[in-house]
mmCIF file of C-alpha atoms and ligand atoms in Angstrom:
data_model
loop_
_atom_site.group_PDB
_atom_site.id
_atom_site.type_symbol
_atom_site.label_atom_id
_atom_site.label_comp_id
_atom_site.label_asym_id
_atom_site.label_seq_id
_atom_site.Cartn_x
_atom_site.Cartn_y
_atom_site.Cartn_z
ATOM 1 C CA MET O 1 -16.997 12.321 -17.728
ATOM 2 C CA ASP O 2 -15.736 8.953 -16.301
ATOM 3 C CA SER O 3 -16.662 8.089 -12.799
ATOM 4 C CA ASN O 4 -13.362 6.203 -12.849
ATOM 5 C CA ALA O 5 -10.094 7.245 -11.664
ATOM 6 C CA VAL O 6 -8.223 5.101 -12.451
ATOM 7 C CA SER O 7 -8.291 1.929 -14.222
ATOM 8 C CA LEU O 8 -5.983 -0.790 -15.616
ATOM 9 C CA THR O 9 -7.013 -4.068 -17.804
ATOM 10 C CA SER O 10 -4.632 -7.273 -17.358
ATOM 11 C CA VAL O 11 -1.484 -5.154 -17.582
ATOM 12 C CA THR O 12 1.193 -6.478 -17.670
ATOM 13 C CA LYS O 13 5.355 -5.683 -17.610
ATOM 14 C CA ASN O 14 8.013 -8.004 -18.100
ATOM 15 C CA PHE O 15 11.951 -6.833 -16.855
ATOM 16 C CA GLY O 16 13.582 -9.257 -18.766
ATOM 17 C CA PRO O 17 12.925 -12.046 -17.423
ATOM 18 C CA VAL O 18 10.719 -11.229 -14.405
ATOM 19 C CA ARG O 19 7.418 -10.695 -14.631
ATOM 20 C CA ALA O 20 6.482 -7.813 -12.489
ATOM 21 C CA VAL O 21 3.098 -7.207 -12.666
ATOM 22 C CA ASP O 22 0.811 -10.071 -14.299
ATOM 23 C CA GLY O 23 -2.139 -9.175 -15.892
ATOM 24 C CA LEU O 24 -3.464 -6.841 -12.658
ATOM 25 C CA THR O 25 -6.439 -5.615 -13.067
ATOM 26 C CA LEU O 26 -7.791 -2.703 -11.352
ATOM 27 C CA THR O 27 -10.660 -0.011 -11.079
ATOM 28 C CA ILE O 28 -10.763 2.451 -9.000
ATOM 29 C CA PRO O 29 -13.811 5.335 -8.302
ATOM 30 C CA ARG O 30 -12.919 8.289 -7.837
ATOM 31 C CA GLY O 31 -13.251 9.878 -4.362
ATOM 32 C CA GLN O 32 -11.767 6.424 -2.981
ATOM 33 C CA THR O 33 -9.029 5.598 -0.539
ATOM 34 C CA VAL O 34 -6.968 2.499 -2.456
ATOM 35 C CA ALA O 35 -3.408 1.239 -0.626
ATOM 36 C CA LEU O 36 -1.416 -1.201 -2.546
ATOM 37 C CA LEU O 37 -0.860 -3.630 -0.165
ATOM 38 C CA GLY O 38 1.810 -6.158 -0.684
ATOM 39 C CA PRO O 39 5.686 -7.561 0.043
ATOM 40 C CA ASN O 40 9.063 -6.151 -1.634
ATOM 41 C CA GLY O 41 9.225 -7.220 -5.127
ATOM 42 C CA ALA O 42 4.937 -7.783 -6.216
ATOM 43 C CA GLY O 43 4.746 -5.837 -7.810
ATOM 44 C CA LYS O 44 4.083 -2.102 -7.037
ATOM 45 C CA SER O 45 6.397 0.365 -7.802
ATOM 46 C CA THR O 46 6.390 -0.941 -11.496
ATOM 47 C CA THR O 47 2.244 -1.300 -11.050
ATOM 48 C CA ILE O 48 2.306 2.766 -10.074
ATOM 49 C CA SER O 49 4.923 3.634 -12.529
ATOM 50 C CA MET O 50 3.284 2.251 -15.964
ATOM 51 C CA LEU O 51 0.148 4.843 -13.939
ATOM 52 C CA LEU O 52 1.979 7.263 -14.247
ATOM 53 C CA GLY O 53 2.772 7.334 -17.959
ATOM 54 C CA LEU O 54 6.511 7.245 -16.513
ATOM 55 C CA VAL O 55 6.559 3.093 -17.838
ATOM 56 C CA PRO O 56 5.038 1.610 -20.918
ATOM 57 C CA PRO O 57 2.623 -1.679 -19.986
ATOM 58 C CA ASP O 58 3.893 -5.100 -22.659
ATOM 59 C CA SER O 59 -0.234 -5.327 -22.739
ATOM 60 C CA GLY O 60 -2.652 -4.483 -21.263
ATOM 61 C CA GLN O 61 -4.568 -0.830 -20.720
ATOM 62 C CA VAL O 62 -3.681 2.198 -18.508
ATOM 63 C CA SER O 63 -6.635 4.874 -18.005
ATOM 64 C CA LEU O 64 -7.017 8.037 -15.954
ATOM 65 C CA PHE O 65 -10.266 9.721 -15.713
ATOM 66 C CA GLY O 66 -12.008 7.626 -18.811
ATOM 67 C CA HIS O 67 -7.545 9.065 -21.299
ATOM 68 C CA GLY O 68 -3.829 7.933 -21.077
ATOM 69 C CA PRO O 69 -2.147 9.041 -18.108
ATOM 70 C CA GLU O 70 0.411 11.488 -20.061
ATOM 71 C CA ARG O 71 -2.524 13.240 -20.792
ATOM 72 C CA ALA O 72 -3.570 13.774 -17.536
ATOM 73 C CA VAL O 73 -0.662 14.217 -16.055
ATOM 74 C CA ARG O 74 -0.228 17.035 -18.706
ATOM 75 C CA LEU O 75 -4.058 18.201 -17.511
ATOM 76 C CA GLY O 76 -2.865 17.759 -13.590
ATOM 77 C CA GLU O 77 -5.356 14.871 -13.142
ATOM 78 C CA VAL O 78 -3.000 13.615 -11.116
ATOM 79 C CA GLY O 79 -0.306 14.473 -8.509
ATOM 80 C CA ALA O 80 2.864 11.670 -7.847
ATOM 81 C CA MET O 81 4.728 12.302 -4.426
ATOM 82 C CA PRO O 82 8.022 10.325 -5.221
ATOM 83 C CA GLN O 83 10.161 8.033 -2.935
ATOM 84 C CA GLU O 84 12.884 9.340 -2.829
ATOM 85 C CA GLY O 85 14.028 12.365 -4.194
ATOM 86 C CA GLY O 86 12.527 15.295 -6.158
ATOM 87 C CA LEU O 87 14.094 18.067 -3.849
ATOM 88 C CA ILE O 88 16.506 20.906 -5.137
ATOM 89 C CA PRO O 89 18.090 22.073 -2.298
ATOM 90 C CA ARG O 90 19.521 25.852 -1.640
ATOM 91 C CA VAL O 91 16.034 26.915 -2.002
ATOM 92 C CA THR O 92 13.311 27.427 0.589
ATOM 93 C CA VAL O 93 10.555 25.294 0.939
ATOM 94 C CA ARG O 94 8.721 28.408 0.013
ATOM 95 C CA GLU O 95 10.930 29.142 -2.974
ATOM 96 C CA LEU O 96 10.317 25.251 -4.258
ATOM 97 C CA LEU O 97 6.525 25.143 -3.825
ATOM 98 C CA THR O 98 6.170 28.437 -5.124
ATOM 99 C CA PHE O 99 8.444 27.264 -8.384
ATOM 100 C CA ALA O 100 6.204 23.662 -8.376
ATOM 101 C CA GLY O 101 3.196 26.026 -8.495
ATOM 102 C CA GLY O 102 4.138 28.222 -11.583
ATOM 103 C CA THR O 103 4.352 25.066 -13.540
ATOM 104 C CA TYR O 104 0.625 23.820 -13.277
ATOM 105 C CA ALA O 105 -2.350 26.364 -14.835
ATOM 106 C CA ALA O 106 -4.332 26.660 -11.358
ATOM 107 C CA PRO O 107 -2.668 25.907 -8.836
ATOM 108 C CA LEU O 108 -3.629 26.155 -4.929
ATOM 109 C CA PRO O 109 -3.296 28.504 -2.763
ATOM 110 C CA LEU O 110 0.713 28.403 -1.079
ATOM 111 C CA GLY O 111 -1.039 28.628 2.491
ATOM 112 C CA GLN O 112 -3.913 26.089 1.943
ATOM 113 C CA VAL O 113 -1.564 23.331 0.384
ATOM 114 C CA LEU O 114 1.181 24.296 3.543
ATOM 115 C CA ALA O 115 -1.884 23.484 5.422
ATOM 116 C CA LEU O 116 -2.928 20.275 4.043
ATOM 117 C CA ALA O 117 0.497 19.147 3.585
ATOM 118 C CA GLN O 118 0.936 20.130 7.848
ATOM 119 C CA ILE O 119 3.562 21.899 7.476
ATOM 120 C CA THR O 120 2.713 25.513 8.154
ATOM 121 C CA ASP O 121 5.710 25.719 10.494
ATOM 122 C CA LEU O 122 8.617 25.435 7.696
ATOM 123 C CA PRO O 123 7.996 27.840 4.322
ATOM 124 C CA ASP O 124 11.676 29.564 5.473
ATOM 125 C CA ARG O 125 13.380 26.218 6.353
ATOM 126 C CA ARG O 126 16.002 25.766 4.397
ATOM 127 C CA VAL O 127 14.603 22.739 2.016
ATOM 128 C CA ASP O 128 18.504 20.619 3.019
ATOM 129 C CA LYS O 129 17.959 21.366 7.291
ATOM 130 C CA LEU O 130 14.541 19.536 7.367
ATOM 131 C CA SER O 131 14.138 15.874 9.045
ATOM 132 C CA GLY O 132 12.950 12.848 7.267
ATOM 133 C CA GLY O 133 9.014 13.248 8.219
ATOM 134 C CA GLN O 134 9.573 17.185 6.829
ATOM 135 C CA ALA O 135 11.122 16.461 3.659
ATOM 136 C CA GLN O 136 8.293 13.821 3.072
ATOM 137 C CA ARG O 137 5.779 15.993 3.771
ATOM 138 C CA VAL O 138 7.766 18.540 1.641
ATOM 139 C CA ARG O 139 6.899 15.909 -0.920
ATOM 140 C CA PHE O 140 3.182 15.626 -0.275
ATOM 141 C CA ALA O 141 2.868 18.591 -0.543
ATOM 142 C CA MET O 142 4.746 19.289 -3.861
ATOM 143 C CA ALA O 143 2.655 16.486 -5.011
ATOM 144 C CA LEU O 144 -0.736 18.507 -3.833
ATOM 145 C CA ILE O 145 0.366 21.730 -5.287
ATOM 146 C CA GLY O 146 -2.024 21.291 -8.474
ATOM 147 C CA ASP O 147 -4.614 20.295 -6.987
ATOM 148 C CA PRO O 148 -5.074 17.091 -8.601
ATOM 149 C CA GLU O 149 -8.052 14.879 -8.325
ATOM 150 C CA LEU O 150 -6.033 11.063 -8.017
ATOM 151 C CA ILE O 151 -2.923 11.678 -5.369
ATOM 152 C CA VAL O 152 -0.313 8.098 -5.988
ATOM 153 C CA LEU O 153 2.056 8.261 -3.089
ATOM 154 C CA ASP O 154 4.754 5.297 -3.460
ATOM 155 C CA GLU O 155 5.571 3.892 0.488
ATOM 156 C CA PRO O 156 5.261 7.656 1.015
ATOM 157 C CA THR O 157 6.303 6.496 4.972
ATOM 158 C CA ALA O 158 8.571 3.955 4.666
ATOM 159 C CA ALA O 159 11.582 5.808 5.620
ATOM 160 C CA LEU O 160 9.737 7.739 8.431
ATOM 161 C CA ASP O 161 9.415 6.707 12.693
ATOM 162 C CA VAL O 162 6.359 5.958 13.978
ATOM 163 C CA GLU O 163 6.208 10.241 15.292
ATOM 164 C CA ALA O 164 6.297 11.164 11.692
ATOM 165 C CA ARG O 165 4.216 8.453 10.248
ATOM 166 C CA ARG O 166 1.411 9.578 12.299
ATOM 167 C CA GLU O 167 1.916 13.555 11.471
ATOM 168 C CA PHE O 168 2.027 12.610 7.850
ATOM 169 C CA TRP O 169 -1.479 10.735 7.759
ATOM 170 C CA ALA O 170 -2.411 13.236 9.581
ATOM 171 C CA GLY O 171 -2.181 15.831 6.866
ATOM 172 C CA MET O 172 -3.450 12.765 3.971
ATOM 173 C CA ARG O 173 -7.112 12.733 5.467
ATOM 174 C CA GLY O 174 -8.087 16.397 5.680
ATOM 175 C CA LEU O 175 -7.461 15.563 2.116
ATOM 176 C CA ALA O 176 -9.308 11.875 1.909
ATOM 177 C CA THR O 177 -12.229 14.584 3.083
ATOM 178 C CA LYS O 178 -12.206 16.393 0.528
ATOM 179 C CA GLY O 179 -13.393 13.534 -1.898
ATOM 180 C CA LYS O 180 -9.614 13.537 -3.453
ATOM 181 C CA THR O 181 -8.633 10.147 -4.948
ATOM 182 C CA ILE O 182 -6.162 8.762 -3.193
ATOM 183 C CA LEU O 183 -3.620 5.461 -4.575
ATOM 184 C CA PHE O 184 -0.846 4.432 -1.361
ATOM 185 C CA SER O 185 1.205 2.105 -1.328
ATOM 186 C CA THR O 186 2.624 0.520 1.508
ATOM 187 C CA HIS O 187 4.186 -3.071 2.712
ATOM 188 C CA TYR O 188 2.186 -2.008 6.059
ATOM 189 C CA LEU O 189 -0.387 -3.739 6.925
ATOM 190 C CA ASP O 190 -1.293 -1.698 9.831
ATOM 191 C CA GLU O 191 -1.310 1.409 7.937
ATOM 192 C CA ALA O 192 -3.936 0.333 4.993
ATOM 193 C CA ASP O 193 -6.459 -0.922 7.610
ATOM 194 C CA GLU O 194 -5.702 2.794 9.082
ATOM 195 C CA GLN O 195 -5.684 4.843 6.302
ATOM 196 C CA ALA O 196 -8.231 3.419 3.627
ATOM 197 C CA ASP O 197 -11.630 2.537 2.197
ATOM 198 C CA ARG O 198 -10.033 0.153 -0.364
ATOM 199 C CA VAL O 199 -7.605 -2.989 0.418
ATOM 200 C CA VAL O 200 -5.799 -4.049 -3.112
ATOM 201 C CA VAL O 201 -3.631 -6.818 -2.242
ATOM 202 C CA ILE O 202 -0.853 -8.128 -4.952
ATOM 203 C CA ASN O 203 1.551 -10.504 -4.608
ATOM 204 C CA CYS O 204 3.589 -11.426 -7.956
ATOM 205 C CA GLY O 205 2.000 -8.675 -9.869
ATOM 206 C CA ARG O 206 -0.929 -10.492 -9.629
ATOM 207 C CA VAL O 207 -3.955 -9.535 -7.822
ATOM 208 C CA VAL O 208 -4.705 -11.467 -4.593
ATOM 209 C CA ALA O 209 -7.499 -9.905 -2.084
ATOM 210 C CA ASP O 210 -9.620 -6.859 -2.880
ATOM 211 C CA GLY O 211 -11.963 -5.779 -0.251
ATOM 212 C CA THR O 212 -12.397 -3.298 2.986
ATOM 213 C CA SER O 213 -9.670 -3.357 5.919
ATOM 214 C CA ALA O 214 -12.233 -5.389 7.689
ATOM 215 C CA GLU O 215 -12.377 -8.338 5.161
ATOM 216 C CA ILE O 216 -9.002 -8.520 4.020
ATOM 217 C CA LYS O 217 -7.374 -9.178 7.903
ATOM 218 C CA ARG O 218 -10.178 -11.670 8.250
ATOM 219 C CA VAL O 219 -8.166 -13.291 6.085
ATOM 220 C CA VAL O 220 -5.506 -12.343 6.363
ATOM 221 C CA ALA O 221 -5.449 -12.092 10.809
ATOM 222 C CA LEU O 222 -4.697 -16.156 11.270
ATOM 223 C CA THR O 223 -2.797 -16.485 13.965
ATOM 224 C CA THR O 224 -0.254 -19.857 13.392
ATOM 225 C CA VAL O 225 -0.688 -22.687 15.684
ATOM 226 C CA SER O 226 1.297 -25.450 14.809
ATOM 227 C CA VAL O 227 2.337 -29.170 17.495
ATOM 228 C CA THR O 228 4.438 -32.011 16.432
ATOM 229 C CA ALA O 229 2.200 -34.207 15.761
ATOM 230 C CA GLY O 230 3.009 -37.982 13.637
ATOM 231 C CA GLY O 231 0.546 -40.376 11.654
ATOM 232 C CA GLU O 232 -2.757 -39.131 10.450
ATOM 233 C CA VAL O 233 -2.951 -34.667 11.423
ATOM 234 C CA ALA O 234 -5.891 -34.383 9.047
ATOM 235 C CA TRP O 235 -8.134 -34.135 11.664
ATOM 236 C CA LEU O 236 -6.135 -31.518 12.425
ATOM 237 C CA GLY O 237 -8.209 -29.415 10.360
ATOM 238 C CA ARG O 238 -11.613 -29.486 11.720
ATOM 239 C CA LEU O 239 -10.475 -28.506 14.980
ATOM 240 C CA PRO O 240 -12.763 -24.586 15.423
ATOM 241 C CA GLY O 241 -11.056 -22.237 14.209
ATOM 242 C CA VAL O 242 -8.668 -23.601 11.688
ATOM 243 C CA ARG O 243 -8.630 -22.672 8.238
ATOM 244 C CA ARG O 244 -5.659 -23.958 7.097
ATOM 245 C CA LEU O 245 -3.505 -26.461 7.641
ATOM 246 C CA GLU O 246 0.294 -27.528 6.846
ATOM 247 C CA VAL O 247 2.697 -30.485 7.868
ATOM 248 C CA ARG O 248 6.561 -29.786 7.519
ATOM 249 C CA GLY O 249 7.936 -33.059 8.643
ATOM 250 C CA ASP O 250 6.746 -33.617 12.301
ATOM 251 C CA ARG O 251 5.540 -29.764 12.793
ATOM 252 C CA VAL O 252 1.794 -29.246 11.764
ATOM 253 C CA ARG O 253 1.431 -25.640 12.177
ATOM 254 C CA LEU O 254 -2.543 -24.495 11.777
ATOM 255 C CA ARG O 255 -4.176 -21.072 10.856
ATOM 256 C CA SER O 256 -6.939 -20.669 13.114
ATOM 257 C CA SER O 257 -8.824 -17.129 13.309
ATOM 258 C CA ASP O 258 -9.692 -18.235 17.069
ATOM 259 C CA PRO O 259 -6.681 -19.215 18.523
ATOM 260 C CA ASP O 260 -8.538 -19.458 21.876
ATOM 261 C CA ALA O 261 -10.081 -22.258 20.355
ATOM 262 C CA THR O 262 -7.809 -23.960 18.095
ATOM 263 C CA VAL O 263 -5.136 -24.483 21.179
ATOM 264 C CA MET O 264 -7.662 -25.474 23.470
ATOM 265 C CA ALA O 265 -9.449 -27.798 21.637
ATOM 266 C CA LEU O 266 -6.235 -30.096 20.710
ATOM 267 C CA ALA O 267 -5.511 -29.960 25.036
ATOM 268 C CA GLU O 268 -8.832 -31.527 25.044
ATOM 269 C CA ALA O 269 -7.444 -34.242 21.944
ATOM 270 C CA GLY O 270 -4.255 -34.604 23.881
ATOM 271 C CA ALA O 271 -2.923 -33.309 21.293
ATOM 272 C CA VAL O 272 -0.244 -30.199 22.570
ATOM 273 C CA ARG O 273 3.070 -31.635 22.095
ATOM 274 C CA ASN O 274 5.844 -28.406 21.599
ATOM 275 C CA LEU O 275 2.916 -26.059 21.392
ATOM 276 C CA GLU O 276 3.795 -23.230 19.590
ATOM 277 C CA VAL O 277 1.115 -20.500 18.970
ATOM 278 C CA THR O 278 2.611 -16.944 17.371
ATOM 279 C CA PRO O 279 0.948 -14.521 15.644
ATOM 280 C CA ALA O 280 0.167 -13.161 12.593
ATOM 281 C CA ASP O 281 2.345 -12.213 10.212
ATOM 282 C CA LEU O 282 2.043 -10.097 6.611
ATOM 283 C CA GLU O 283 3.706 -12.403 5.688
ATOM 284 C CA ASP O 284 2.214 -15.353 6.015
ATOM 285 C CA ALA O 285 -0.490 -14.055 5.063
ATOM 286 C CA PHE O 286 0.525 -13.167 1.956
ATOM 287 C CA VAL O 287 2.069 -16.878 1.392
ATOM 288 C CA VAL O 288 -2.344 -18.221 2.261
ATOM 289 C CA LEU O 289 -2.803 -15.522 0.081
ATOM 290 C CA THR O 290 -1.302 -16.622 -2.906
ATOM 291 C CA ALA O 291 -1.663 -20.308 -2.265
ATOM 292 C CA LYS O 292 -4.882 -20.693 -2.284
ATOM 293 C CA GLU O 293 -5.119 -18.105 -5.360
ATOM 294 C CA ARG O 294 -3.708 -20.873 -7.065
ATOM 295 C CA VAL O 295 -6.421 -23.540 -5.373
HETATM 296 N N1 ADP L 301 13.530 -1.731 -13.981
HETATM 297 C C1 ADP L 301 13.102 -2.743 -13.287
HETATM 298 N N2 ADP L 301 14.885 -3.664 -13.528
HETATM 299 C C2 ADP L 301 14.484 -4.908 -13.639
HETATM 300 N N3 ADP L 301 13.672 -5.548 -12.341
HETATM 301 C C3 ADP L 301 12.795 -4.643 -12.250
HETATM 302 C C4 ADP L 301 12.930 -3.611 -11.911
HETATM 303 N N4 ADP L 301 11.818 -3.021 -11.850
HETATM 304 C C5 ADP L 301 11.649 -3.566 -10.825
HETATM 305 N N5 ADP L 301 11.839 -4.897 -11.266
HETATM 306 C C6 ADP L 301 11.788 -6.306 -10.377
HETATM 307 O O1 ADP L 301 10.080 -6.260 -10.545
HETATM 308 C C7 ADP L 301 9.853 -6.773 -9.918
HETATM 309 C C8 ADP L 301 8.376 -5.962 -9.374
HETATM 310 O O2 ADP L 301 9.163 -4.809 -8.241
HETATM 311 P P1 ADP L 301 8.666 -3.665 -7.758
HETATM 312 O O3 ADP L 301 7.590 -3.209 -8.786
HETATM 313 O O4 ADP L 301 9.245 -2.737 -7.205
HETATM 314 O O5 ADP L 301 8.326 -4.080 -5.979
HETATM 315 P P2 ADP L 301 7.709 -3.826 -4.755
HETATM 316 O O6 ADP L 301 7.218 -2.284 -4.946
HETATM 317 O O7 ADP L 301 6.243 -3.878 -4.618
HETATM 318 O O8 ADP L 301 8.736 -3.480 -3.708
HETATM 319 C C9 ADP L 301 10.592 -7.773 -8.927
HETATM 320 O O9 ADP L 301 11.428 -8.588 -9.019
HETATM 321 C C10 ADP L 301 12.027 -6.228 -9.888
HETATM 322 O O10 ADP L 301 13.080 -7.105 -8.652
HETATM 323 MG MG1 MG L 302 8.263 -0.380 -4.077
#
């Protein structure tokens, strides 16, 4: 038995001139909850589609539990939640889940799925009468009904408000504790941080960082301290906390892991001119990570 739930090796996918996924390698052991974190267009959905056998890679290998994705899907080893759609209108939640369960050899009992997805109050509700958050939890139940080892969710909370997101993740956590392998994509750093054991950051179709959320945050959670400065500015890059220095015209942007110390040092040096301090921003973080990777 292969101990890895997912193994992608040098996987590449082009859409015409666009390289959506660029030599991506990723191994996920059984039982891990992994966030695939990246901005729009990073290649998250394409990666997930290849992993599910929906899109063939141009090159590289995809393996789930030691065999091809089509076989894994056929065996019910993997359950996926589509970003939208996938729900038939005019039937009840119970009818929908019973039908979906019937397509698997060994589906979970309905009651258990309702509990896991936190929809025990909804089985008799018509599918087209659900709120956005409820519909998302029903899609989640659809992914679970075949009792898969691996659950793949593409931006499961993208369309949800804060409260619905919270409810959704409450259901997910129960599953992770049952030893399932979970891979979900997101462009929210806080969500990856709160929900995943491991965060794989991708940008431009490549893995740019891979680690625990604490490790990722150490890299990406850099505050930007910017000042107006002229002449020789390299010394600013050596101030306390500064991890990176960028010059744009007469503005110097310092990426700092300790903005208090950086600002104090700027003040002592008399270099505070048009000071601006902006908290870590994920888009900035991707720029930092991608630039770092190219060094
Ligand atoms: N079917 C497609 N045809 C053409 N380009 C595509 C297709 N699917 C994705 N792309 C392009 O590939 C890149 C990665 O897209 P995608 O995997 O959807 O990223 P993400 O899910 O991270 O937002 C983007 O530039 C996107 O425009
Ligand atoms: Mg996507």
